[in-house]
């Protein structure tokens, strides 16, 4: 199982994953979505899709989590944003 660090941002309501990380983790196909995201820099982007039921380890427990996959450059220190 691949390991990836994440940033917990309790001010957001979705979990974000860069497209490059999704490809690197070899996750199942993305579920199409029609959502748009208004980003902090006031730009608007369309996600590539949703990665459903990705297991996230918190402590010794695993939780199935959905991630919105977006084509953006990730900070290598924390490539995932958990909301």
C-alpha atoms as an extended CHARMM CRD file, in Angstrom:
* protein
*
        83  EXT
         1         1  UNK       CA              0.0000000000        0.0000000000        0.0000000000  PROA      1               0.0000000000
         2         2  UNK       CA              1.3950000000        3.4120000000       -1.0000000000  PROA      2               0.0000000000
         3         3  UNK       CA              1.7510000000        6.1130000000        1.6620000000  PROA      3               0.0000000000
         4         4  UNK       CA              1.1620000000        9.8290000000        1.1520000000  PROA      4               0.0000000000
         5         5  UNK       CA              1.1260000000       12.6620000000        3.7200000000  PROA      5               0.0000000000
         6         6  UNK       CA             -1.8280000000       15.0740000000        3.8530000000  PROA      6               0.0000000000
         7         7  UNK       CA             -2.8560000000       18.4920000000        5.1460000000  PROA      7               0.0000000000
         8         8  UNK       CA             -6.0220000000       18.5890000000        7.2680000000  PROA      8               0.0000000000
         9         9  UNK       CA             -7.8200000000       21.8560000000        6.4730000000  PROA      9               0.0000000000
        10        10  UNK       CA            -11.0010000000       21.9780000000        8.5290000000  PROA      10              0.0000000000
        11        11  UNK       CA            -12.1290000000       25.1130000000        6.6860000000  PROA      11              0.0000000000
        12        12  UNK       CA            -12.8400000000       23.2190000000        3.4530000000  PROA      12              0.0000000000
        13        13  UNK       CA            -15.6110000000       20.7470000000        2.7680000000  PROA      13              0.0000000000
        14        14  UNK       CA            -14.0000000000       18.4560000000        0.1820000000  PROA      14              0.0000000000
        15        15  UNK       CA            -10.8440000000       16.3790000000       -0.0940000000  PROA      15              0.0000000000
        16        16  UNK       CA             -8.4910000000       17.3370000000       -2.9370000000  PROA      16              0.0000000000
        17        17  UNK       CA             -5.9470000000       15.1880000000       -4.7320000000  PROA      17              0.0000000000
        18        18  UNK       CA             -3.6950000000       16.3010000000       -7.6090000000  PROA      18              0.0000000000
        19        19  UNK       CA             -4.0320000000       14.2940000000      -10.8270000000  PROA      19              0.0000000000
        20        20  UNK       CA             -0.3400000000       13.3360000000      -10.6720000000  PROA      20              0.0000000000
        21        21  UNK       CA             -0.7860000000       11.7570000000       -7.2130000000  PROA      21              0.0000000000
        22        22  UNK       CA             -3.9000000000        9.8650000000       -8.3820000000  PROA      22              0.0000000000
        23        23  UNK       CA             -1.8650000000        8.3960000000      -11.2540000000  PROA      23              0.0000000000
        24        24  UNK       CA              1.0940000000        7.5960000000       -8.9840000000  PROA      24              0.0000000000
        25        25  UNK       CA             -1.1110000000        5.7100000000       -6.4810000000  PROA      25              0.0000000000
        26        26  UNK       CA             -2.6930000000        3.5750000000       -9.2550000000  PROA      26              0.0000000000
        27        27  UNK       CA             -6.2180000000        4.1720000000       -7.9590000000  PROA      27              0.0000000000
        28        28  UNK       CA             -9.3560000000        2.9290000000       -9.7730000000  PROA      28              0.0000000000
        29        29  UNK       CA            -11.0380000000        4.9230000000      -12.5370000000  PROA      29              0.0000000000
        30        30  UNK       CA            -12.4250000000        8.3620000000      -11.7090000000  PROA      30              0.0000000000
        31        31  UNK       CA            -16.1560000000        8.9350000000      -11.4500000000  PROA      31              0.0000000000
        32        32  UNK       CA            -17.2090000000       11.8180000000      -13.7320000000  PROA      32              0.0000000000
        33        33  UNK       CA            -18.4300000000       15.0160000000      -12.0680000000  PROA      33              0.0000000000
        34        34  UNK       CA            -20.0000000000       18.2600000000      -13.2700000000  PROA      34              0.0000000000
        35        35  UNK       CA            -18.7980000000       20.3540000000      -10.3250000000  PROA      35              0.0000000000
        36        36  UNK       CA            -16.6410000000       23.4480000000      -10.6410000000  PROA      36              0.0000000000
        37        37  UNK       CA            -14.2870000000       24.7170000000       -7.9530000000  PROA      37              0.0000000000
        38        38  UNK       CA            -13.7690000000       28.3730000000       -7.0470000000  PROA      38              0.0000000000
        39        39  UNK       CA            -10.1900000000       28.5030000000       -5.7970000000  PROA      39              0.0000000000
        40        40  UNK       CA             -8.6440000000       30.8760000000       -3.2910000000  PROA      40              0.0000000000
        41        41  UNK       CA             -6.8680000000       32.8160000000       -6.0670000000  PROA      41              0.0000000000
        42        42  UNK       CA            -10.3410000000       33.4760000000       -7.5840000000  PROA      42              0.0000000000
        43        43  UNK       CA             -9.7580000000       31.1220000000      -10.5060000000  PROA      43              0.0000000000
        44        44  UNK       CA            -12.3450000000       28.5330000000      -11.4780000000  PROA      44              0.0000000000
        45        45  UNK       CA            -11.3810000000       24.9600000000      -12.3650000000  PROA      45              0.0000000000
        46        46  UNK       CA            -13.1430000000       21.7590000000      -13.3410000000  PROA      46              0.0000000000
        47        47  UNK       CA            -12.0320000000       18.5560000000      -11.6000000000  PROA      47              0.0000000000
        48        48  UNK       CA            -10.9320000000       15.5610000000      -13.6670000000  PROA      48              0.0000000000
        49        49  UNK       CA            -13.3000000000       13.3960000000      -11.6030000000  PROA      49              0.0000000000
        50        50  UNK       CA            -13.8400000000       11.8480000000       -8.1730000000  PROA      50              0.0000000000
        51        51  UNK       CA            -11.7530000000        9.0150000000       -6.7220000000  PROA      51              0.0000000000
        52        52  UNK       CA            -14.2440000000        7.1220000000       -4.5740000000  PROA      52              0.0000000000
        53        53  UNK       CA            -13.5750000000        5.0100000000       -1.4790000000  PROA      53              0.0000000000
        54        54  UNK       CA             -9.8400000000        5.7270000000       -1.1680000000  PROA      54              0.0000000000
        55        55  UNK       CA             -8.6840000000        4.3240000000        2.1700000000  PROA      55              0.0000000000
        56        56  UNK       CA             -7.0570000000        6.9550000000        4.3970000000  PROA      56              0.0000000000
        57        57  UNK       CA             -5.1530000000        5.8510000000        7.4990000000  PROA      57              0.0000000000
        58        58  UNK       CA             -5.6430000000        7.9960000000       10.6070000000  PROA      58              0.0000000000
        59        59  UNK       CA             -3.6920000000        6.5810000000       13.5260000000  PROA      59              0.0000000000
        60        60  UNK       CA             -4.3090000000        2.8460000000       13.3210000000  PROA      60              0.0000000000
        61        61  UNK       CA             -7.7090000000        3.1220000000       11.6010000000  PROA      61              0.0000000000
        62        62  UNK       CA             -8.5810000000        3.2090000000        7.8830000000  PROA      62              0.0000000000
        63        63  UNK       CA            -11.4920000000        5.2760000000        6.5370000000  PROA      63              0.0000000000
        64        64  UNK       CA            -12.9670000000        5.1550000000        3.0050000000  PROA      64              0.0000000000
        65        65  UNK       CA            -12.8000000000        8.6860000000        1.6200000000  PROA      65              0.0000000000
        66        66  UNK       CA            -13.7720000000       10.3590000000       -1.6600000000  PROA      66              0.0000000000
        67        67  UNK       CA            -11.2710000000       12.7370000000       -3.2960000000  PROA      67              0.0000000000
        68        68  UNK       CA            -11.9360000000       15.3760000000       -5.9280000000  PROA      68              0.0000000000
        69        69  UNK       CA             -9.0650000000       14.9840000000       -8.4160000000  PROA      69              0.0000000000
        70        70  UNK       CA             -7.7970000000       18.2410000000       -9.9110000000  PROA      70              0.0000000000
        71        71  UNK       CA             -4.9900000000       18.8830000000      -12.4060000000  PROA      71              0.0000000000
        72        72  UNK       CA             -2.7850000000       21.2300000000      -10.3480000000  PROA      72              0.0000000000
        73        73  UNK       CA              0.7690000000       21.1960000000       -9.0630000000  PROA      73              0.0000000000
        74        74  UNK       CA              0.9810000000       19.8050000000       -5.5350000000  PROA      74              0.0000000000
        75        75  UNK       CA              3.1940000000       20.9300000000       -2.6990000000  PROA      75              0.0000000000
        76        76  UNK       CA              5.5610000000       17.9370000000       -2.3640000000  PROA      76              0.0000000000
        77        77  UNK       CA              5.4100000000       18.1760000000        1.4450000000  PROA      77              0.0000000000
        78        78  UNK       CA              1.6070000000       17.7290000000        1.6080000000  PROA      78              0.0000000000
        79        79  UNK       CA              0.1350000000       16.5950000000       -1.7270000000  PROA      79              0.0000000000
        80        80  UNK       CA             -3.3590000000       15.8720000000       -0.3340000000  PROA      80              0.0000000000
        81        81  UNK       CA             -5.8140000000       18.2870000000        1.2890000000  PROA      81              0.0000000000
        82        82  UNK       CA             -8.3660000000       16.7300000000        3.6370000000  PROA      82              0.0000000000
        83        83  UNK       CA            -11.4760000000       18.7450000000        4.4690000000  PROA      83              0.0000000000
